[in-house]
N, CA and C atoms as an extended XYZ file, in Angstrom:
252
Properties=species:S:1:pos:R:3:atomname:S:1:resname:S:1:resid:I:1 pbc="F F F"
N        18.573        0.364        1.968 N   MET     1
C        17.263        0.858        1.576 CA  MET     1
C        16.423        1.009        2.841 C   MET     1
N        15.871        2.200        3.023 N   ASP     2
C        15.034        2.487        4.189 CA  ASP     2
C        13.562        2.393        3.821 C   ASP     2
N        12.765        1.953        4.782 N   ALA     3
C        11.315        1.907        4.585 CA  ALA     3
C        10.764        3.334        4.652 C   ALA     3
N         9.840        3.684        3.763 N   PRO     4
C         9.194        5.001        3.834 CA  PRO     4
C         8.431        5.166        5.150 C   PRO     4
N         8.119        6.407        5.498 N   ASP     5
C         7.388        6.700        6.733 CA  ASP     5
C         6.140        5.835        6.855 C   ASP     5
N         5.992        5.196        8.012 N   GLY     6
C         4.805        4.399        8.299 CA  GLY     6
C         4.877        2.967        7.814 C   GLY     6
N         5.898        2.604        7.070 N   TRP     7
C         6.043        1.269        6.499 CA  TRP     7
C         7.087        0.469        7.269 C   TRP     7
N         6.936       -0.876        7.244 N   SER     8
C         7.890       -1.778        7.895 CA  SER     8
C         8.278       -2.879        6.924 C   SER     8
N         9.474       -3.380        7.102 N   PHE     9
C         9.896       -4.549        6.332 CA  PHE     9
C         9.434       -5.809        7.051 C   PHE     9
N         8.996       -6.792        6.293 N   GLU    10
C         8.651       -8.094        6.868 CA  GLU    10
C         9.432       -9.175        6.138 C   GLU    10
N         9.500      -10.335        6.720 N   ASP    11
C        10.173      -11.488        6.112 CA  ASP    11
C        11.598      -11.165        5.680 C   ASP    11
N        12.351      -10.487        6.535 N   GLY    12
C        13.739      -10.194        6.219 CA  GLY    12
C        13.925       -9.333        4.982 C   GLY    12
N        12.992       -8.415        4.750 N   GLY    13
C        13.112       -7.505        3.615 CA  GLY    13
C        12.424       -7.971        2.355 C   GLY    13
N        11.633       -9.032        2.459 N   LYS    14
C        10.935       -9.537        1.265 CA  LYS    14
C         9.679       -8.749        0.934 C   LYS    14
N         9.197       -7.941        1.878 N   ALA    15
C         7.977       -7.167        1.625 CA  ALA    15
C         7.963       -5.933        2.516 C   ALA    15
N         7.226       -4.926        2.058 N   LEU    16
C         6.929       -3.733        2.848 CA  LEU    16
C         5.472       -3.833        3.268 C   LEU    16
N         5.173       -3.511        4.513 N   THR    17
C         3.790       -3.593        4.977 CA  THR    17
C         3.396       -2.321        5.719 C   THR    17
N         2.101       -2.076        5.681 N   ARG    18
C         1.540       -0.952        6.437 CA  ARG    18
C         0.073       -1.250        6.722 C   ARG    18
N        -0.347       -0.936        7.932 N   SER    19
C        -1.747       -1.057        8.323 CA  SER    19
C        -2.277        0.350        8.586 C   SER    19
N        -3.423        0.659        7.988 N   LEU    20
C        -3.991        2.003        8.076 CA  LEU    20
C        -5.409        1.931        8.615 C   LEU    20
N        -5.773        2.914        9.425 N   LYS    21
C        -7.145        3.001        9.936 CA  LYS    21
C        -7.772        4.291        9.457 C   LYS    21
N        -9.043        4.194        9.086 N   PHE    22
C        -9.813        5.324        8.588 CA  PHE    22
C       -11.026        5.515        9.471 C   PHE    22
N       -11.770        6.605        9.246 N   LYS    23
C       -12.910        6.885       10.119 CA  LYS    23
C       -14.050        5.896        9.909 C   LYS    23
N       -14.182        5.343        8.700 N   ASP    24
C       -15.258        4.383        8.430 CA  ASP    24
C       -14.947        3.612        7.143 C   ASP    24
N       -15.861        2.729        6.775 N   PHE    25
C       -15.680        1.895        5.585 CA  PHE    25
C       -15.576        2.724        4.314 C   PHE    25
N       -16.408        3.748        4.200 N   SER    26
C       -16.401        4.586        2.993 CA  SER    26
C       -15.053        5.244        2.762 C   SER    26
N       -14.474        5.777        3.811 N   GLU    27
C       -13.167        6.422        3.667 CA  GLU    27
C       -12.099        5.393        3.306 C   GLU    27
N       -12.151        4.228        3.923 N   ALA    28
C       -11.182        3.166        3.616 CA  ALA    28
C       -11.328        2.705        2.164 C   ALA    28
N       -12.558        2.522        1.716 N   PHE    29
C       -12.794        2.055        0.351 CA  PHE    29
C       -12.392        3.120       -0.675 C   PHE    29
N       -12.649        4.382       -0.377 N   GLY    30
C       -12.223        5.464       -1.261 CA  GLY    30
C       -10.708        5.479       -1.416 C   GLY    30
N       -10.005        5.270       -0.301 N   PHE    31
C        -8.544        5.195       -0.338 CA  PHE    31
C        -8.095        4.027       -1.208 C   PHE    31
N        -8.709        2.867       -1.017 N   LEU    32
C        -8.358        1.693       -1.831 CA  LEU    32
C        -8.550        1.976       -3.320 C   LEU    32
N        -9.595        2.680       -3.650 N   THR    33
C        -9.869        3.016       -5.050 CA  THR    33
C        -8.763        3.903       -5.611 C   THR    33
N        -8.358        4.906       -4.841 N   ARG    34
C        -7.268        5.780       -5.298 CA  ARG    34
C        -5.977        4.990       -5.488 C   ARG    34
N        -5.678        4.084       -4.556 N   VAL    35
C        -4.474        3.249       -4.669 CA  VAL    35
C        -4.570        2.363       -5.908 C   VAL    35
N        -5.724        1.745       -6.134 N   ALA    36
C        -5.893        0.860       -7.291 CA  ALA    36
C        -5.698        1.602       -8.608 C   ALA    36
N        -6.239        2.801       -8.721 N   LEU    37
C        -6.091        3.583       -9.947 CA  LEU    37
C        -4.631        3.968      -10.185 C   LEU    37
N        -3.939        4.354       -9.131 N   HIS    38
C        -2.520        4.692       -9.267 CA  HIS    38
C        -1.707        3.446       -9.639 C   HIS    38
N        -1.972        2.345       -8.960 N   ALA    39
C        -1.232        1.102       -9.218 CA  ALA    39
C        -1.399        0.657      -10.668 C   ALA    39
N        -2.583        0.810      -11.200 N   GLU    40
C        -2.830        0.436      -12.590 CA  GLU    40
C        -2.015        1.328      -13.535 C   GLU    40
N        -1.949        2.619      -13.229 N   ARG    41
C        -1.168        3.550      -14.071 CA  ARG    41
C         0.310        3.189      -14.096 C   ARG    41
N         0.857        2.783      -12.945 N   VAL    42
C         2.290        2.481      -12.871 CA  VAL    42
C         2.584        0.996      -13.084 C   VAL    42
N         1.530        0.205      -13.314 N   ASP    43
C         1.659       -1.231      -13.570 CA  ASP    43
C         2.454       -1.950      -12.472 C   ASP    43
N         2.127       -1.627      -11.231 N   HIS    44
C         2.729       -2.310      -10.073 CA  HIS    44
C         1.637       -2.401       -9.017 C   HIS    44
N         1.179       -3.600       -8.741 N   HIS    45
C        -0.049       -3.790       -7.978 CA  HIS    45
C         0.222       -4.331       -6.573 C   HIS    45
N        -0.320       -3.656       -5.568 N   PRO    46
C        -0.126       -4.094       -4.182 CA  PRO    46
C        -1.062       -5.239       -3.819 C   PRO    46
N        -0.702       -5.912       -2.755 N   GLU    47
C        -1.628       -6.837       -2.099 CA  GLU    47
C        -2.290       -6.011       -1.006 C   GLU    47
N        -3.621       -6.005       -0.964 N   PHE    48
C        -4.262       -5.288        0.134 CA  PHE    48
C        -5.551       -5.973        0.551 C   PHE    48
N        -5.895       -5.752        1.824 N   THR    49
C        -7.153       -6.248        2.371 CA  THR    49
C        -7.838       -5.103        3.093 C   THR    49
N        -9.155       -5.222        3.189 N   ASN    50
C        -9.957       -4.197        3.846 CA  ASN    50
C       -10.957       -4.875        4.770 C   ASN    50
N       -10.939       -4.478        6.033 N   VAL    51
C       -11.937       -4.897        7.009 CA  VAL    51
C       -12.476       -3.627        7.644 C   VAL    51
N       -13.694       -3.304        7.321 N   TRP    52
C       -14.410       -2.102        7.724 CA  TRP    52
C       -13.548       -0.857        7.576 C   TRP    52
N       -12.912       -0.355        8.641 N   ASN    53
C       -12.155        0.896        8.534 CA  ASN    53
C       -10.638        0.665        8.451 C   ASN    53
N       -10.214       -0.576        8.331 N   ARG    54
C        -8.786       -0.890        8.303 CA  ARG    54
C        -8.391       -1.385        6.917 C   ARG    54
N        -7.228       -0.920        6.456 N   VAL    55
C        -6.641       -1.382        5.202 CA  VAL    55
C        -5.229       -1.847        5.510 C   VAL    55
N        -4.920       -3.075        5.131 N   ASP    56
C        -3.576       -3.614        5.277 CA  ASP    56
C        -2.978       -3.745        3.887 C   ASP    56
N        -1.762       -3.217        3.715 N   VAL    57
C        -1.108       -3.203        2.409 CA  VAL    57
C         0.216       -3.942        2.511 C   VAL    57
N         0.506       -4.736        1.492 N   ARG    58
C         1.783       -5.454        1.409 CA  ARG    58
C         2.344       -5.239        0.012 C   ARG    58
N         3.603       -4.804       -0.055 N   LEU    59
C         4.260       -4.545       -1.326 CA  LEU    59
C         5.488       -5.438       -1.470 C   LEU    59
N         5.615       -6.066       -2.619 N   THR    60
C         6.790       -6.859       -2.943 CA  THR    60
C         6.867       -6.989       -4.455 C   THR    60
N         8.054       -7.205       -4.950 N   SER    61
C         8.230       -7.470       -6.384 CA  SER    61
C         8.488       -8.958       -6.523 C   SER    61
N         7.447       -9.699       -6.851 N   HIS    62
C         7.536      -11.158       -6.889 CA  HIS    62
C         8.644      -11.639       -7.826 C   HIS    62
N         8.772      -10.980       -8.981 N   ASP    63
C         9.779      -11.428       -9.945 CA  ASP    63
C        11.206      -11.215       -9.437 C   ASP    63
N        11.403      -10.280       -8.510 N   ALA    64
C        12.725      -10.017       -7.949 CA  ALA    64
C        12.926      -10.738       -6.610 C   ALA    64
N        11.860      -11.314       -6.075 N   GLY    65
C        11.965      -12.039       -4.813 CA  GLY    65
C        12.053      -11.159       -3.577 C   GLY    65
N        11.613       -9.914       -3.693 N   GLY    66
C        11.639       -9.032       -2.532 CA  GLY    66
C        11.351       -7.592       -2.903 C   GLY    66
N        11.708       -6.710       -2.009 N   VAL    67
C        11.434       -5.277       -2.174 CA  VAL    67
C        12.437       -4.662       -3.152 C   VAL    67
N        11.907       -3.881       -4.075 N   THR    68
C        12.741       -3.151       -5.037 CA  THR    68
C        12.396       -1.667       -4.974 C   THR    68
N        13.087       -0.888       -5.784 N   ASP    69
C        12.794        0.551       -5.860 CA  ASP    69
C        11.344        0.804       -6.261 C   ASP    69
N        10.770       -0.077       -7.082 N   ARG    70
C         9.358        0.085       -7.477 CA  ARG    70
C         8.444        0.042       -6.261 C   ARG    70
N         8.756       -0.827       -5.312 N   ASP    71
C         7.938       -0.936       -4.096 CA  ASP    71
C         8.094        0.300       -3.225 C   ASP    71
N         9.315        0.795       -3.111 N   ILE    72
C         9.562        2.011       -2.330 CA  ILE    72
C         8.791        3.182       -2.949 C   ILE    72
N         8.856        3.316       -4.267 N   LYS    73
C         8.131        4.395       -4.956 CA  LYS    73
C         6.626        4.262       -4.755 C   LYS    73
N         6.111        3.021       -4.839 N   LEU    74
C         4.672        2.817       -4.653 CA  LEU    74
C         4.272        3.120       -3.210 C   LEU    74
N         5.084        2.731       -2.244 N   ALA    75
C         4.784        3.040       -0.840 CA  ALA    75
C         4.707        4.549       -0.632 C   ALA    75
N         5.646        5.285       -1.214 N   LYS    76
C         5.618        6.750       -1.094 CA  LYS    76
C         4.383        7.335       -1.781 C   LYS    76
N         4.020        6.781       -2.926 N   ALA    77
C         2.815        7.252       -3.622 CA  ALA    77
C         1.573        6.964       -2.790 C   ALA    77
N         1.514        5.785       -2.179 N   ILE    78
C         0.381        5.443       -1.328 CA  ILE    78
C         0.309        6.420       -0.145 C   ILE    78
N         1.446        6.751        0.442 N   ASN    79
C         1.460        7.739        1.530 CA  ASN    79
C         0.857        9.056        1.056 C   ASN    79
N         1.162        9.444       -0.176 N   SER    80
C         0.659       10.728       -0.685 CA  SER    80
C        -0.843       10.695       -0.960 C   SER    80
N        -1.418        9.505       -1.061 N   LEU    81
C        -2.853        9.364       -1.323 CA  LEU    81
C        -3.694        9.338       -0.050 C   LEU    81
N        -3.033        9.325        1.091 N   LEU    82
C        -3.770        9.313        2.366 CA  LEU    82
C        -4.552       10.606        2.537 C   LEU    82
N        -5.743       10.508        3.126 N   PRO    83
C        -6.511       11.735        3.376 CA  PRO    83
C        -5.730       12.643        4.308 C   PRO    83
N        -5.809       13.942        4.038 N   GLY    84
C        -4.971       14.865        4.724 CA  GLY    84
C        -5.460       15.578        5.865 C   GLY    84
């Protein structure tokens, strides 16, 4: 299983992570909102933090003990939500 563009495996494949920078807090928060709405629709919720213009995302399937196809799909969906 390969990590999607911009993503890295951490903890020996237990999670996918990505750190993103935006032009300001508003753009970062708007992105978080889009991710949250998508995550709710697919019932798979990321761990994320926001500090001003930076968003750090961590994906894992806790019940499976690591990264699954659901995480890969969510990472790709998150990539598609990035401002263009």
